[in-house]
JSON list of C-alpha atoms in Angstrom, two decimals:
[
{"chain": "A", "resi": 2, "resn": "MET", "atom": "CA", "xyz": [93.78, 154.88, -165.42]},
{"chain": "A", "resi": 3, "resn": "ASP", "atom": "CA", "xyz": [97.02, 155.88, -167.07]},
{"chain": "A", "resi": 4, "resn": "ASP", "atom": "CA", "xyz": [97.17, 159.59, -166.38]},
{"chain": "A", "resi": 5, "resn": "GLU", "atom": "CA", "xyz": [100.27, 161.49, -167.39]},
{"chain": "A", "resi": 6, "resn": "PRO", "atom": "CA", "xyz": [102.06, 163.51, -164.74]},
{"chain": "A", "resi": 7, "resn": "LEU", "atom": "CA", "xyz": [101.08, 167.16, -164.51]},
{"chain": "A", "resi": 8, "resn": "THR", "atom": "CA", "xyz": [104.66, 168.26, -165.21]},
{"chain": "A", "resi": 9, "resn": "GLU", "atom": "CA", "xyz": [104.68, 166.47, -168.60]},
{"chain": "A", "resi": 10, "resn": "TRP", "atom": "CA", "xyz": [101.34, 168.02, -169.53]},
{"chain": "A", "resi": 11, "resn": "ALA", "atom": "CA", "xyz": [102.59, 171.50, -168.52]},
{"chain": "A", "resi": 12, "resn": "GLU", "atom": "CA", "xyz": [105.75, 171.04, -170.61]},
{"chain": "A", "resi": 13, "resn": "ARG", "atom": "CA", "xyz": [103.67, 170.04, -173.63]},
{"chain": "A", "resi": 14, "resn": "ARG", "atom": "CA", "xyz": [101.36, 173.04, -173.14]},
{"chain": "A", "resi": 15, "resn": "ASP", "atom": "CA", "xyz": [104.27, 175.48, -172.64]},
{"chain": "A", "resi": 16, "resn": "ALA", "atom": "CA", "xyz": [106.00, 174.21, -175.79]},
{"chain": "A", "resi": 17, "resn": "LYS", "atom": "CA", "xyz": [103.10, 175.63, -177.81]},
{"chain": "A", "resi": 18, "resn": "ILE", "atom": "CA", "xyz": [103.36, 179.15, -176.33]},
{"chain": "A", "resi": 19, "resn": "GLY", "atom": "CA", "xyz": [104.28, 181.64, -179.03]},
{"chain": "A", "resi": 20, "resn": "ARG", "atom": "CA", "xyz": [102.81, 179.58, -181.89]},
{"chain": "A", "resi": 21, "resn": "LEU", "atom": "CA", "xyz": [101.32, 181.74, -184.64]},
{"chain": "A", "resi": 22, "resn": "ARG", "atom": "CA", "xyz": [98.32, 181.20, -186.90]},
{"chain": "A", "resi": 23, "resn": "ALA", "atom": "CA", "xyz": [96.67, 183.26, -189.65]},
{"chain": "A", "resi": 24, "resn": "LEU", "atom": "CA", "xyz": [92.92, 183.71, -189.98]},
{"chain": "A", "resi": 25, "resn": "PRO", "atom": "CA", "xyz": [91.30, 185.27, -193.05]},
{"chain": "A", "resi": 26, "resn": "LEU", "atom": "CA", "xyz": [89.23, 188.35, -192.27]},
{"chain": "A", "resi": 27, "resn": "LEU", "atom": "CA", "xyz": [86.00, 187.65, -194.12]},
{"chain": "A", "resi": 28, "resn": "PRO", "atom": "CA", "xyz": [82.49, 188.80, -193.20]},
{"chain": "A", "resi": 29, "resn": "GLY", "atom": "CA", "xyz": [80.02, 186.21, -191.94]},
{"chain": "A", "resi": 30, "resn": "ASP", "atom": "CA", "xyz": [80.70, 182.51, -191.87]},
{"chain": "A", "resi": 31, "resn": "GLY", "atom": "CA", "xyz": [82.74, 182.54, -195.07]},
{"chain": "A", "resi": 32, "resn": "PRO", "atom": "CA", "xyz": [85.43, 180.02, -195.92]},
{"chain": "A", "resi": 33, "resn": "ARG", "atom": "CA", "xyz": [88.13, 179.76, -193.27]},
{"chain": "A", "resi": 34, "resn": "ALA", "atom": "CA", "xyz": [90.67, 177.79, -195.28]},
{"chain": "A", "resi": 35, "resn": "GLY", "atom": "CA", "xyz": [93.67, 179.94, -196.16]},
{"chain": "A", "resi": 36, "resn": "HIS", "atom": "CA", "xyz": [93.99, 178.82, -199.76]},
{"chain": "A", "resi": 37, "resn": "VAL", "atom": "CA", "xyz": [90.39, 179.64, -200.72]},
{"chain": "A", "resi": 38, "resn": "ASN", "atom": "CA", "xyz": [90.77, 183.42, -200.85]},
{"chain": "A", "resi": 39, "resn": "PRO", "atom": "CA", "xyz": [94.52, 184.24, -201.03]},
{"chain": "A", "resi": 40, "resn": "GLU", "atom": "CA", "xyz": [93.97, 187.99, -201.49]},
{"chain": "A", "resi": 41, "resn": "ALA", "atom": "CA", "xyz": [91.88, 188.41, -198.32]},
{"chain": "A", "resi": 42, "resn": "PRO", "atom": "CA", "xyz": [93.58, 190.19, -195.40]},
{"chain": "A", "resi": 43, "resn": "ARG", "atom": "CA", "xyz": [94.77, 187.99, -192.54]},
{"chain": "A", "resi": 44, "resn": "LEU", "atom": "CA", "xyz": [94.85, 188.41, -188.77]},
{"chain": "A", "resi": 45, "resn": "ILE", "atom": "CA", "xyz": [97.94, 186.80, -187.26]},
{"chain": "A", "resi": 46, "resn": "GLN", "atom": "CA", "xyz": [97.23, 185.41, -183.81]},
{"chain": "A", "resi": 47, "resn": "ARG", "atom": "CA", "xyz": [99.69, 184.22, -181.15]},
{"chain": "A", "resi": 48, "resn": "TRP", "atom": "CA", "xyz": [99.00, 181.51, -178.56]},
{"chain": "A", "resi": 49, "resn": "ASN", "atom": "CA", "xyz": [99.81, 182.81, -175.06]},
{"chain": "A", "resi": 50, "resn": "GLY", "atom": "CA", "xyz": [99.26, 179.51, -173.25]},
{"chain": "A", "resi": 51, "resn": "HIS", "atom": "CA", "xyz": [95.58, 180.09, -172.53]},
{"chain": "A", "resi": 52, "resn": "ALA", "atom": "CA", "xyz": [94.02, 181.87, -175.54]},
{"chain": "A", "resi": 53, "resn": "TRP", "atom": "CA", "xyz": [94.78, 183.17, -179.03]},
{"chain": "A", "resi": 54, "resn": "GLU", "atom": "CA", "xyz": [95.59, 186.90, -178.94]},
{"chain": "A", "resi": 55, "resn": "PRO", "atom": "CA", "xyz": [96.02, 189.34, -181.87]},
{"chain": "A", "resi": 56, "resn": "HIS", "atom": "CA", "xyz": [99.67, 189.64, -182.88]},
{"chain": "A", "resi": 57, "resn": "ALA", "atom": "CA", "xyz": [99.92, 191.19, -186.38]},
{"chain": "A", "resi": 58, "resn": "PHE", "atom": "CA", "xyz": [98.03, 191.97, -189.56]},
{"chain": "A", "resi": 59, "resn": "ALA", "atom": "CA", "xyz": [98.86, 190.77, -193.09]},
{"chain": "A", "resi": 60, "resn": "ALA", "atom": "CA", "xyz": [97.46, 192.17, -196.33]},
{"chain": "A", "resi": 61, "resn": "ASN", "atom": "CA", "xyz": [97.23, 188.76, -198.07]},
{"chain": "A", "resi": 62, "resn": "LEU", "atom": "CA", "xyz": [98.18, 185.09, -197.81]},
{"chain": "A", "resi": 63, "resn": "ALA", "atom": "CA", "xyz": [101.72, 185.56, -199.15]},
{"chain": "A", "resi": 64, "resn": "GLU", "atom": "CA", "xyz": [102.54, 188.18, -196.53]},
{"chain": "A", "resi": 65, "resn": "ALA", "atom": "CA", "xyz": [100.98, 186.02, -193.80]},
{"chain": "A", "resi": 66, "resn": "ARG", "atom": "CA", "xyz": [103.17, 183.10, -194.83]},
{"chain": "A", "resi": 67, "resn": "ARG", "atom": "CA", "xyz": [106.27, 185.31, -194.62]},
{"chain": "A", "resi": 68, "resn": "ILE", "atom": "CA", "xyz": [105.29, 186.23, -191.05]},
{"chain": "A", "resi": 69, "resn": "LEU", "atom": "CA", "xyz": [104.44, 182.67, -190.01]},
{"chain": "A", "resi": 70, "resn": "HIS", "atom": "CA", "xyz": [107.49, 181.00, -191.60]},
{"chain": "A", "resi": 71, "resn": "PRO", "atom": "CA", "xyz": [110.32, 183.55, -191.93]},
{"chain": "A", "resi": 72, "resn": "ALA", "atom": "CA", "xyz": [113.08, 180.94, -192.31]},
{"chain": "A", "resi": 73, "resn": "ALA", "atom": "CA", "xyz": [111.39, 179.32, -195.31]},
{"chain": "A", "resi": 74, "resn": "HIS", "atom": "CA", "xyz": [111.42, 182.57, -197.29]},
{"chain": "A", "resi": 75, "resn": "GLU", "atom": "CA", "xyz": [115.09, 183.49, -196.77]},
{"chain": "A", "resi": 76, "resn": "ALA", "atom": "CA", "xyz": [117.39, 182.85, -199.68]},
{"chain": "A", "resi": 77, "resn": "PRO", "atom": "CA", "xyz": [120.02, 180.24, -198.79]},
{"chain": "A", "resi": 78, "resn": "ALA", "atom": "CA", "xyz": [123.55, 181.59, -198.81]},
{"chain": "A", "resi": 79, "resn": "GLN", "atom": "CA", "xyz": [125.39, 179.55, -201.42]},
{"chain": "A", "resi": 80, "resn": "ALA", "atom": "CA", "xyz": [128.50, 180.02, -203.49]},
{"chain": "A", "resi": 81, "resn": "PRO", "atom": "CA", "xyz": [127.80, 180.62, -207.17]},
{"chain": "A", "resi": 82, "resn": "VAL", "atom": "CA", "xyz": [127.52, 177.35, -209.05]},
{"chain": "A", "resi": 83, "resn": "PRO", "atom": "CA", "xyz": [129.65, 177.16, -212.20]},
{"chain": "A", "resi": 84, "resn": "THR", "atom": "CA", "xyz": [127.53, 176.83, -215.29]},
{"chain": "A", "resi": 85, "resn": "PRO", "atom": "CA", "xyz": [127.97, 173.51, -217.09]},
{"chain": "A", "resi": 86, "resn": "ASN", "atom": "CA", "xyz": [129.33, 173.57, -220.62]},
{"chain": "A", "resi": 87, "resn": "PRO", "atom": "CA", "xyz": [128.09, 170.40, -222.32]},
{"chain": "A", "resi": 88, "resn": "LEU", "atom": "CA", "xyz": [129.84, 171.20, -225.62]},
{"chain": "A", "resi": 89, "resn": "ARG", "atom": "CA", "xyz": [133.37, 171.46, -224.24]},
{"chain": "A", "resi": 90, "resn": "ALA", "atom": "CA", "xyz": [136.05, 169.08, -225.44]},
{"chain": "A", "resi": 91, "resn": "GLY", "atom": "CA", "xyz": [136.06, 165.99, -223.28]},
{"chain": "A", "resi": 92, "resn": "THR", "atom": "CA", "xyz": [137.80, 162.69, -222.89]},
{"chain": "A", "resi": 93, "resn": "GLY", "atom": "CA", "xyz": [134.80, 160.49, -222.14]},
{"chain": "A", "resi": 94, "resn": "LYS", "atom": "CA", "xyz": [134.37, 157.28, -224.11]},
{"chain": "A", "resi": 95, "resn": "HIS", "atom": "CA", "xyz": [131.28, 158.73, -225.78]},
{"chain": "A", "resi": 96, "resn": "ARG", "atom": "CA", "xyz": [133.42, 161.41, -227.43]},
{"chain": "A", "resi": 97, "resn": "LYS", "atom": "CA", "xyz": [134.93, 160.79, -230.84]},
{"chain": "A", "resi": 98, "resn": "PRO", "atom": "CA", "xyz": [138.64, 161.38, -231.12]},
{"chain": "A", "resi": 99, "resn": "GLN", "atom": "CA", "xyz": [139.51, 164.61, -232.86]},
{"chain": "A", "resi": 100, "resn": "THR", "atom": "CA", "xyz": [140.80, 163.90, -236.34]},
{"chain": "A", "resi": 101, "resn": "PRO", "atom": "CA", "xyz": [143.56, 166.19, -237.50]},
{"chain": "A", "resi": 102, "resn": "GLY", "atom": "CA", "xyz": [142.60, 168.65, -240.20]},
{"chain": "A", "resi": 103, "resn": "PRO", "atom": "CA", "xyz": [144.17, 168.59, -243.69]},
{"chain": "A", "resi": 104, "resn": "ASN", "atom": "CA", "xyz": [146.78, 171.23, -242.74]},
{"chain": "A", "resi": 105, "resn": "GLU", "atom": "CA", "xyz": [147.82, 169.51, -239.49]},
{"chain": "A", "resi": 106, "resn": "ARG", "atom": "CA", "xyz": [149.38, 166.31, -240.92]}
]
């Protein structure tokens, strides 16, 4: 058999420690998919290497996503982009040359 070494398995298992997941808090065997009831409260659980343990509580799906993926919800720091002005005078070949007015000759 091709068994992997125990050290590789332990590294793979330890890489998952600290992973978070959100479970909807619904009575009974209701739907467990997160998108089905976005307003339901969520329990955030953390993997400790052996079992999922309670970590936090979120009021709805949007708040749970902010907890699970904080980097995705931060606004990127960018310099302000200048607004384009498509009606400015240009020199492109699609522009017609400006004809002088009657008082400019």
